[in-house]
Tab-separated table of C-alpha atoms in Angstrom:
chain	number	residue	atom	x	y	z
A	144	UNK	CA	104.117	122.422	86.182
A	145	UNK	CA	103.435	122.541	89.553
A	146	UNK	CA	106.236	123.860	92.525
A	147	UNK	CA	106.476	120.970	95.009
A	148	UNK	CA	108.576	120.760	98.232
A	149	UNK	CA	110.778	117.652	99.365
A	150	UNK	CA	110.683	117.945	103.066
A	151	UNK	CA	111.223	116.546	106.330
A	152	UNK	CA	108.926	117.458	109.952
A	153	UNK	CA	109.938	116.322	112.686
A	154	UNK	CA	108.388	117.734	115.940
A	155	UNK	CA	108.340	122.069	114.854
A	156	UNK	CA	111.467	121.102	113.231
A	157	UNK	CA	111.121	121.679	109.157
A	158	UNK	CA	113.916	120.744	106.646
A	159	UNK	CA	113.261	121.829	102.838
A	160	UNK	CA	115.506	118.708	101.603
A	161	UNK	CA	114.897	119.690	97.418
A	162	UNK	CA	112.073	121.893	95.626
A	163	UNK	CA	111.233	120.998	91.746
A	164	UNK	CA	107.815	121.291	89.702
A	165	UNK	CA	105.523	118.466	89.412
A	166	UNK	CA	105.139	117.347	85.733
A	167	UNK	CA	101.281	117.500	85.993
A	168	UNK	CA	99.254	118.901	82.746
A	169	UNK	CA	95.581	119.991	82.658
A	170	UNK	CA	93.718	117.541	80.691
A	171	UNK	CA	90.321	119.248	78.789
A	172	UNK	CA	87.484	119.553	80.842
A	173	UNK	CA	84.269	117.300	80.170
A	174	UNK	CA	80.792	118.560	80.335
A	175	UNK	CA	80.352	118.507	83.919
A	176	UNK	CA	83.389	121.624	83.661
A	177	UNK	CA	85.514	119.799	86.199
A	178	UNK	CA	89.115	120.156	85.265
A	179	UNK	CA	91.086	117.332	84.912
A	180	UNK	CA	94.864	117.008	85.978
A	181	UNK	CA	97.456	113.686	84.984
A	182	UNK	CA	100.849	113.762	86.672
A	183	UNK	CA	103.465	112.350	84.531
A	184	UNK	CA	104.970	109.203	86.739
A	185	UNK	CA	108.177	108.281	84.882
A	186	UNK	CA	108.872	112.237	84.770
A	187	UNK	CA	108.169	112.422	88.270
A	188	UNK	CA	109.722	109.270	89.761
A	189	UNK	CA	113.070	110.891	87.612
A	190	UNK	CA	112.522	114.424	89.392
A	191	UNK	CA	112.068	112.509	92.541
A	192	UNK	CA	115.403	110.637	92.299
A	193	UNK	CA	117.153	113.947	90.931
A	194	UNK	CA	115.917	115.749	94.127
A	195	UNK	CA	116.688	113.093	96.786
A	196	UNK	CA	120.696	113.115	94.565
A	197	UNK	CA	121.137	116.611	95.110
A	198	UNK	CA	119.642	116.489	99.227
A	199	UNK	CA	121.907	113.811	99.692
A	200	UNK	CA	124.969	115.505	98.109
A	201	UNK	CA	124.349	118.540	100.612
A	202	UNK	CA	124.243	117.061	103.466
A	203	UNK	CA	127.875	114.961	102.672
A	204	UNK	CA	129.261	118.840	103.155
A	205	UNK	CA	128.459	118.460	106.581
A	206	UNK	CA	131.872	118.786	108.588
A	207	UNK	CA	133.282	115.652	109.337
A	208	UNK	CA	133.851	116.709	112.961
A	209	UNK	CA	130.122	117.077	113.811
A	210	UNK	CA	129.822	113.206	114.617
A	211	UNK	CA	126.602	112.748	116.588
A	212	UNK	CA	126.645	109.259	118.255
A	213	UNK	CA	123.550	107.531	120.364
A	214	UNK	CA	125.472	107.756	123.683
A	215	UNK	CA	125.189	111.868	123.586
A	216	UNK	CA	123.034	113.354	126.136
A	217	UNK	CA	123.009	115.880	122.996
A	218	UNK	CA	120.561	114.267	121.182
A	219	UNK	CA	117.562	115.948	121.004
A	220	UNK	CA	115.449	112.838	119.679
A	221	UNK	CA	115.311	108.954	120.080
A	222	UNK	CA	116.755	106.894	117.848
A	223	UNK	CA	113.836	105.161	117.372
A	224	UNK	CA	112.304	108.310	116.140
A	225	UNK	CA	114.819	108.623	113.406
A	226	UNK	CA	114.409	105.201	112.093
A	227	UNK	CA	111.054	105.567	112.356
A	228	UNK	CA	111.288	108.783	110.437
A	229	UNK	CA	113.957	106.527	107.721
A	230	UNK	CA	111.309	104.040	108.003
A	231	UNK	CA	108.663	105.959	106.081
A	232	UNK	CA	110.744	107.659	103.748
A	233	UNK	CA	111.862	104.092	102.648
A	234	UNK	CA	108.293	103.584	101.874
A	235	UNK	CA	107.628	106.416	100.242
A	236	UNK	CA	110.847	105.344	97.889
A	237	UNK	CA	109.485	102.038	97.719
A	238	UNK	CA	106.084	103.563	96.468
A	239	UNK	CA	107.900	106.204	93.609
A	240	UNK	CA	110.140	103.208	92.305
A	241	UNK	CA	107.054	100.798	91.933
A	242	UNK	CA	107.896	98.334	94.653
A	243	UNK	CA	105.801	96.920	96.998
A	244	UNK	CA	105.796	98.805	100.072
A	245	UNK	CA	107.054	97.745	103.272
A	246	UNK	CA	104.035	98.022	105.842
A	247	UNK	CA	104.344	101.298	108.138
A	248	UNK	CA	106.420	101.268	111.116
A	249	UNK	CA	103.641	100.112	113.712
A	250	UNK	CA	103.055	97.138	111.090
A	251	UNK	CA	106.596	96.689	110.537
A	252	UNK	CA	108.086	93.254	112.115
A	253	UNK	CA	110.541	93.278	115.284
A	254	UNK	CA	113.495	92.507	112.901
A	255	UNK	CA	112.841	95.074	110.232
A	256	UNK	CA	112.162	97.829	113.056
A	257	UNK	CA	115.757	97.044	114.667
A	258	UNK	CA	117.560	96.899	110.927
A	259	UNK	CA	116.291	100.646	110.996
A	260	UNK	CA	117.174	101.436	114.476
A	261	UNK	CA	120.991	99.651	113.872
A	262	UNK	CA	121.325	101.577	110.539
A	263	UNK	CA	120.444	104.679	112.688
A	264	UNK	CA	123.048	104.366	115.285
A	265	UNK	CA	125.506	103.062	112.379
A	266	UNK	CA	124.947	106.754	110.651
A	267	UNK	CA	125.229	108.583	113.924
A	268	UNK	CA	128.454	107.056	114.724
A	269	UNK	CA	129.698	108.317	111.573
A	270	UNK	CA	128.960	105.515	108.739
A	271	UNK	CA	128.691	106.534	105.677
A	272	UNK	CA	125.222	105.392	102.966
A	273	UNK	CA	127.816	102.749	101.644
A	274	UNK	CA	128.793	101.735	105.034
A	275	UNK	CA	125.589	101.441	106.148
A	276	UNK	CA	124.812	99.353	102.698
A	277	UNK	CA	127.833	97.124	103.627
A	278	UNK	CA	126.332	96.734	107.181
A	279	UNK	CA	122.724	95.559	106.011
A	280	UNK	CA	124.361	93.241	103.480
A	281	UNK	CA	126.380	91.952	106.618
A	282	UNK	CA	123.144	91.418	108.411
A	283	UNK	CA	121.290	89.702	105.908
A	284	UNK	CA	123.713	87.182	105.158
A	285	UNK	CA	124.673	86.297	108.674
A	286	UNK	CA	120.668	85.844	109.604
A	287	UNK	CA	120.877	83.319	105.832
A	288	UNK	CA	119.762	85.673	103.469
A	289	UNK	CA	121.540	85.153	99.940
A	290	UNK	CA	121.217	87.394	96.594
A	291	UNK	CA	118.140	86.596	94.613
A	292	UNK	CA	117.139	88.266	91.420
A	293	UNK	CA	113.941	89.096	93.361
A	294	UNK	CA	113.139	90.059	97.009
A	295	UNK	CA	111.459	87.094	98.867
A	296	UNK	CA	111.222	86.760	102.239
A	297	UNK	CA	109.872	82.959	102.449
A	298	UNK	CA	113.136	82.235	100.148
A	299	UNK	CA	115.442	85.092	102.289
A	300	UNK	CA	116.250	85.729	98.870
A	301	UNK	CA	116.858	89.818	97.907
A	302	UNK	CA	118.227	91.718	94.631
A	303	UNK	CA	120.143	93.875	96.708
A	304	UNK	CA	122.861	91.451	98.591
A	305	UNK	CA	125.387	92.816	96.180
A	306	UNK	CA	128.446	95.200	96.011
A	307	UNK	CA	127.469	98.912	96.723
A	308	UNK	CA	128.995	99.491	93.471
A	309	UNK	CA	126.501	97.094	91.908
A	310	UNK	CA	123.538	98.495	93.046
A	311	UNK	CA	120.997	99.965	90.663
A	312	UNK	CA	121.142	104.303	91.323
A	313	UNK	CA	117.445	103.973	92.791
A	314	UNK	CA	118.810	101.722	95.638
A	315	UNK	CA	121.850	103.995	96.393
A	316	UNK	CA	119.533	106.833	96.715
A	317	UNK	CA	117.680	104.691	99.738
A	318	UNK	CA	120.654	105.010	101.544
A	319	UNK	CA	121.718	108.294	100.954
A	320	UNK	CA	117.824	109.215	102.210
A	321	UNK	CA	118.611	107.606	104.933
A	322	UNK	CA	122.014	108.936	105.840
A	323	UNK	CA	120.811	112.210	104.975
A	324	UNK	CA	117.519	112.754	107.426
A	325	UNK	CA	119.925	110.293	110.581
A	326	UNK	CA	121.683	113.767	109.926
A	327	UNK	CA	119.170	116.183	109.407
A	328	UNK	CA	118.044	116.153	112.892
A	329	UNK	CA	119.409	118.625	115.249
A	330	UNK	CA	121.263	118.313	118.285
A	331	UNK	CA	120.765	120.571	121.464
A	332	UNK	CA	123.935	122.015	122.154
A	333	UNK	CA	124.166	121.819	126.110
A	334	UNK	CA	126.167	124.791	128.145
A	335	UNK	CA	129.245	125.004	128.996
């Protein structure tokens, strides 16, 4: 096993959001005396999830009266940084859980850049990752999307236009990730 880090940079800013060991094993060396090392994917997608659960669950503690919201001069960052930031975590999700990727944010089309930047000012005005769930499904529907047993965007067909209740515990962590870094960033506190 090898000790990984979970984190989040943004600017000089660092956030450790979970630390667990990589389940990667030395395989035997050939003749060329090279070593040889095989990560374990299902163990690792699992200790991925695990870690993202238990990040999530930490920042929920976060005082209920700390409500950060897009109109204050507080805010240290754009909101388009933090989706941006949400953006590519998403990927990186969609990467662990074997989905195809969604491309990177300068790739990304108009609409699926402002679903991020809505879901961003939804978290900072206090929504919660099955609020912001509800919202997308909202969003999807009203632009004709319907549920489809498989994500298809000729067919605006997608798996997860159900219940938050119904999703799979991989999807739920996607918006817990993304609730969780919308409040990881700081806000300057200005003086009084």
């Amino acid at each position: 096993m090898i000790p990984a880090v979970l984190g989040l940079r943004v600017g000089s800013q660092e956030l450790t959001l979970a630390t667990f060991d990589l389940p990667i094993t030395a395989q035997p060396a050939g003749d060329s005396g090279e070593a040889n090392f095989a990560l374990d994917v299902p163990e690792f997608r699992s200790l991925l999830a695990a870690a993202l659960r238990e990040a999530a669950a930490e920042v929920e503690k976060i005082p209920h009266d700390d409500f950060r919201t897009p109109e204050d001069p507080r805010m240290k960052v754009y909101v388009t940084t933090i989706a941006r930031v949400c953006h590519e975590a998403n990927r990186v999700l969609q990467i662990a859980a074997g989905e195809e990727p969604s491309p990177h944010w300068p790739d990304a089309p108009d609409w699926q850049q402002e679903s991020a930047i809505k879901g961003v000012e939804a978290a900072l005005s206090g929504a919660t990752p099955q609020h912001l769930h509800e919202s997308w499904c909202a969003a999807k529907l009203a632009d004709g999307w319907t549920y489809g047993p498989v994500k298809d965007a000729a067919a605006r067909t997608h798996p997860c236009l159900v219940p938050y209740g119904d999703l799979p515990e991989a999807q739920r962590v996607k918006d817990h990730l993304f609730h969780a870094i919308v409040r990881a960033f700081p806000v300057a506190r200005t003086e009084t």
